[in-house]
XYZ file of C-alpha atoms in Angstrom:
283
model
C -88.833 -119.394 71.014
C -89.359 -116.845 73.818
C -88.859 -113.121 73.388
C -85.830 -113.232 75.702
C -84.209 -115.996 73.640
C -84.867 -114.022 70.463
C -83.198 -110.930 71.953
C -80.221 -113.005 73.093
C -79.804 -114.456 69.599
C -79.848 -110.966 68.100
C -77.190 -109.762 70.548
C -75.006 -112.824 69.956
C -75.363 -112.422 66.195
C -74.382 -108.751 66.398
C -71.407 -109.519 68.668
C -70.257 -112.267 66.314
C -70.197 -109.930 63.301
C -68.484 -107.195 65.317
C -65.786 -109.698 66.309
C -65.404 -110.853 62.692
C -65.033 -107.266 61.474
C -62.538 -106.468 64.253
C -60.347 -109.495 63.450
C -60.611 -108.765 59.738
C -59.602 -105.122 60.284
C -56.585 -106.167 62.374
C -55.382 -108.671 59.763
C -55.829 -106.109 56.980
C -53.841 -103.491 58.926
C -50.981 -105.968 59.462
C -50.832 -107.073 55.809
C -51.791 -104.014 53.763
C -49.566 -104.882 50.803
C -50.887 -108.414 50.368
C -54.471 -107.391 51.081
C -54.384 -104.586 48.508
C -53.243 -107.011 45.793
C -55.915 -109.526 46.783
C -58.572 -106.804 46.780
C -57.638 -105.699 43.271
C -58.081 -109.279 42.032
C -61.358 -109.744 43.927
C -62.788 -106.429 42.715
C -61.907 -107.304 39.118
C -63.397 -110.785 39.443
C -66.433 -109.337 41.229
C -67.025 -106.883 38.387
C -67.005 -109.761 35.889
C -69.508 -111.680 38.029
C -71.760 -108.630 38.452
C -71.883 -107.989 34.687
C -72.566 -111.702 34.165
C -75.491 -111.692 36.594
C -76.851 -108.433 35.149
C -77.024 -110.186 31.776
C -79.265 -112.892 33.258
C -81.338 -110.217 35.009
C -82.053 -107.936 32.041
C -82.851 -110.764 29.591
C -85.109 -112.442 32.163
C -86.964 -109.157 32.673
C -87.375 -108.635 28.920
C -88.583 -112.231 28.549
C -91.331 -111.825 31.147
C -89.665 -114.051 33.761
C -90.268 -113.051 37.365
C -86.991 -111.982 39.009
C -87.359 -112.491 42.757
C -84.100 -110.812 43.741
C -81.145 -108.975 42.219
C -78.217 -108.279 44.529
C -75.221 -106.012 44.161
C -72.480 -107.626 46.270
C -72.782 -110.918 48.116
C -74.816 -111.962 51.203
C -75.520 -111.432 54.017
C -77.927 -108.740 52.846
C -77.431 -105.281 54.317
C -80.286 -103.541 52.515
C -83.265 -104.744 50.504
C -86.008 -102.767 48.781
C -88.981 -103.992 46.747
C -92.318 -102.742 45.524
C -95.468 -104.242 47.045
C -99.178 -103.539 46.682
C -98.961 -101.292 49.742
C -95.915 -99.400 48.436
C -92.185 -99.821 48.765
C -90.916 -102.127 51.497
C -87.433 -101.623 52.959
C -85.371 -104.217 54.823
C -82.229 -103.168 56.663
C -79.762 -105.785 57.958
C -82.482 -108.467 58.032
C -80.251 -111.087 59.664
C -79.927 -108.817 62.758
C -83.448 -107.419 62.869
C -85.361 -110.657 62.404
C -85.323 -113.953 64.213
C -85.465 -115.687 60.834
C -82.778 -115.446 58.192
C -83.369 -113.384 55.113
C -83.590 -116.351 52.807
C -85.963 -118.363 55.008
C -88.383 -115.440 55.326
C -88.497 -115.112 51.530
C -89.501 -118.758 51.188
C -92.532 -118.151 53.411
C -93.507 -114.892 51.664
C -91.892 -114.543 48.239
C -91.611 -110.955 46.966
C -94.387 -109.715 44.681
C -91.841 -107.803 42.606
C -88.074 -107.873 42.300
C -86.236 -107.133 45.523
C -83.062 -105.128 44.943
C -80.389 -105.840 47.525
C -76.994 -104.648 48.651
C -74.807 -107.321 50.257
C -72.111 -107.071 52.899
C -69.219 -108.437 50.839
C -68.437 -106.040 47.941
C -67.642 -108.673 45.337
C -69.920 -109.628 42.454
C -73.634 -110.207 42.889
C -76.400 -112.657 42.021
C -79.888 -112.922 40.523
C -82.711 -115.187 41.723
C -85.383 -116.213 39.196
C -88.757 -117.759 39.960
C -88.661 -121.440 39.033
C -84.904 -121.654 38.693
C -82.699 -123.320 41.299
C -78.939 -123.784 41.123
C -79.042 -126.606 43.674
C -81.819 -129.032 44.507
C -85.058 -129.766 42.676
C -87.091 -126.926 41.144
C -90.298 -126.202 43.038
C -93.416 -126.755 40.933
C -95.142 -123.497 40.068
C -98.053 -122.708 37.743
C -97.025 -119.060 37.417
C -96.558 -118.330 33.673
C -93.647 -116.050 34.670
C -91.715 -119.002 36.088
C -88.406 -119.766 34.401
C -89.323 -123.445 34.258
C -92.577 -122.686 32.384
C -90.935 -120.641 29.628
C -90.095 -122.095 26.191
C -86.692 -123.708 25.732
C -85.495 -120.878 23.481
C -86.156 -118.248 26.125
C -84.455 -120.314 28.830
C -81.398 -120.761 26.604
C -81.303 -116.997 25.993
C -81.454 -116.238 29.722
C -78.750 -118.772 30.598
C -76.393 -117.631 27.817
C -76.988 -113.909 28.511
C -74.375 -113.860 31.279
C -71.490 -114.888 29.030
C -72.823 -112.683 26.220
C -72.769 -109.616 28.482
C -69.224 -110.461 29.599
C -68.090 -110.503 25.962
C -69.916 -107.245 25.180
C -68.455 -105.520 28.250
C -64.941 -106.679 27.306
C -65.349 -105.242 23.797
C -66.592 -101.917 25.212
C -63.700 -101.720 27.687
C -61.096 -102.442 24.987
C -62.664 -99.897 22.653
C -62.664 -97.277 25.422
C -59.047 -97.955 26.336
C -57.895 -97.736 22.729
C -59.889 -94.543 22.130
C -58.669 -92.794 25.284
C -55.181 -94.266 25.237
C -52.867 -95.138 28.114
C -50.155 -92.834 29.402
C -46.787 -94.594 29.292
C -43.460 -93.188 30.530
C -41.219 -92.149 27.616
C -37.951 -94.040 26.956
C -35.922 -91.273 28.596
C -33.146 -91.686 31.167
C -34.116 -90.116 34.475
C -31.361 -91.177 36.859
C -28.456 -93.608 36.630
C -27.172 -95.872 39.395
C -23.473 -95.471 40.140
C -21.201 -98.173 38.684
C -24.073 -99.591 36.654
C -23.986 -100.768 33.010
C -25.649 -97.488 31.987
C -23.040 -95.410 33.831
C -20.134 -97.384 32.357
C -21.591 -97.044 28.855
C -21.686 -93.267 29.172
C -25.456 -92.669 29.291
C -26.627 -89.346 30.703
C -29.913 -88.225 32.281
C -32.135 -86.832 29.562
C -30.913 -89.241 26.884
C -33.843 -90.560 24.862
C -33.738 -94.088 23.460
C -34.646 -94.106 19.769
C -33.564 -97.704 19.072
C -33.494 -100.597 21.545
C -32.229 -103.986 20.341
C -33.327 -103.173 16.799
C -36.763 -101.845 17.743
C -37.583 -98.202 17.008
C -41.392 -97.941 16.915
C -43.690 -96.855 19.762
C -40.995 -97.163 22.409
C -41.651 -96.447 26.090
C -39.608 -96.920 29.260
C -40.840 -100.494 29.746
C -39.037 -101.470 26.516
C -35.731 -100.603 28.222
C -36.571 -102.801 31.195
C -37.784 -105.661 28.985
C -34.652 -105.561 26.819
C -32.486 -105.874 29.943
C -34.581 -108.661 31.478
C -34.745 -110.765 28.290
C -31.076 -110.438 27.352
C -28.731 -113.357 27.951
C -25.953 -113.201 30.534
C -23.169 -110.874 29.271
C -25.102 -110.245 26.048
C -24.523 -106.716 24.676
C -27.740 -104.901 23.796
C -27.268 -102.288 21.051
C -29.113 -99.012 21.602
C -29.238 -95.581 20.025
C -29.949 -92.489 22.119
C -30.716 -88.887 21.257
C -28.885 -86.350 23.402
C -30.340 -83.061 24.668
C -28.413 -81.154 21.980
C -30.077 -83.241 19.228
C -27.062 -85.435 18.461
C -27.371 -89.234 18.426
C -25.046 -91.821 19.904
C -24.869 -95.587 19.457
C -24.026 -97.582 22.594
C -24.100 -101.151 23.875
C -25.460 -102.075 27.297
C -24.900 -105.311 29.188
C -27.548 -105.999 31.811
C -26.473 -107.309 35.189
C -28.083 -108.847 38.256
C -28.791 -106.448 41.094
C -29.116 -107.618 44.722
C -32.765 -107.551 45.741
C -34.038 -107.362 42.145
C -35.743 -110.296 40.402
C -34.590 -109.387 36.877
C -31.397 -108.098 35.268
C -31.312 -104.367 34.571
C -29.199 -101.566 33.109
C -29.297 -99.343 36.203
C -31.637 -96.723 34.728
C -34.615 -95.099 36.426
C -37.544 -93.460 34.660
C -37.703 -89.642 34.799
C -40.029 -88.040 37.320
C -40.442 -85.175 34.853
C -39.293 -84.349 31.339
C -36.952 -81.632 32.613
C -33.390 -82.652 33.439
C -31.382 -80.111 35.434
C -28.057 -81.842 35.979
C -26.281 -85.143 35.668
C -27.205 -87.318 38.674
C -26.442 -90.843 39.727
C -28.338 -93.125 42.057
C -26.241 -94.555 44.851
């Protein structure tokens, strides 16, 4: 391939990715709500994948298996760094700067040490071990650090390390959440919609629910919403509230359908603060 053809391919490749990014940016701008929800799911799934791959990576390293590449995020590779006999070698956007793709160039000259990469798509990651192929036959290699040349017990440990790290990370996350706690809105009336079940029952802003449908332990505002959503049509829900003056009052609320809402509700909004100045209704 001539030098001119190589330059043309580089320009076309760059223009292609610019066009992809431009179209992607336009679609994201037009559908921010949907895209944000999708991104939350992808980031969560990507974190699970990254922890999974890190499990393979660390156990392979400890077992003396040669790790050819460990990538944070998915290809194409934006940045790669590895240690060679001559020092550290840096690759930046290899698919643009080289006539050959990143993966094909590695097949010709495999890295002497692990190459650490950062991919373009910020979801998950992957690890590449010497002598281990996900698809196709494994290339024969006499290197004692090859995955295929390790004892069965070590190979089982490396393969199962991904799931093991996922379980460990889940335990750590749950422990952290329970230790730090989660802030939940208190079961206090903030505002009341006019002509709603709450308004007809005589609830006032600042009233604190102490009993909701027989439950009185660890209540938060979501318990009010759940009680309304799970109640049958025209079913009275008994509640007890504590007024600002310290007195208590027993009431019954009947949830109703609201236009535009998916679930039945009492017509109560959570407080924006714990200070109630005056009696207000939502219109």
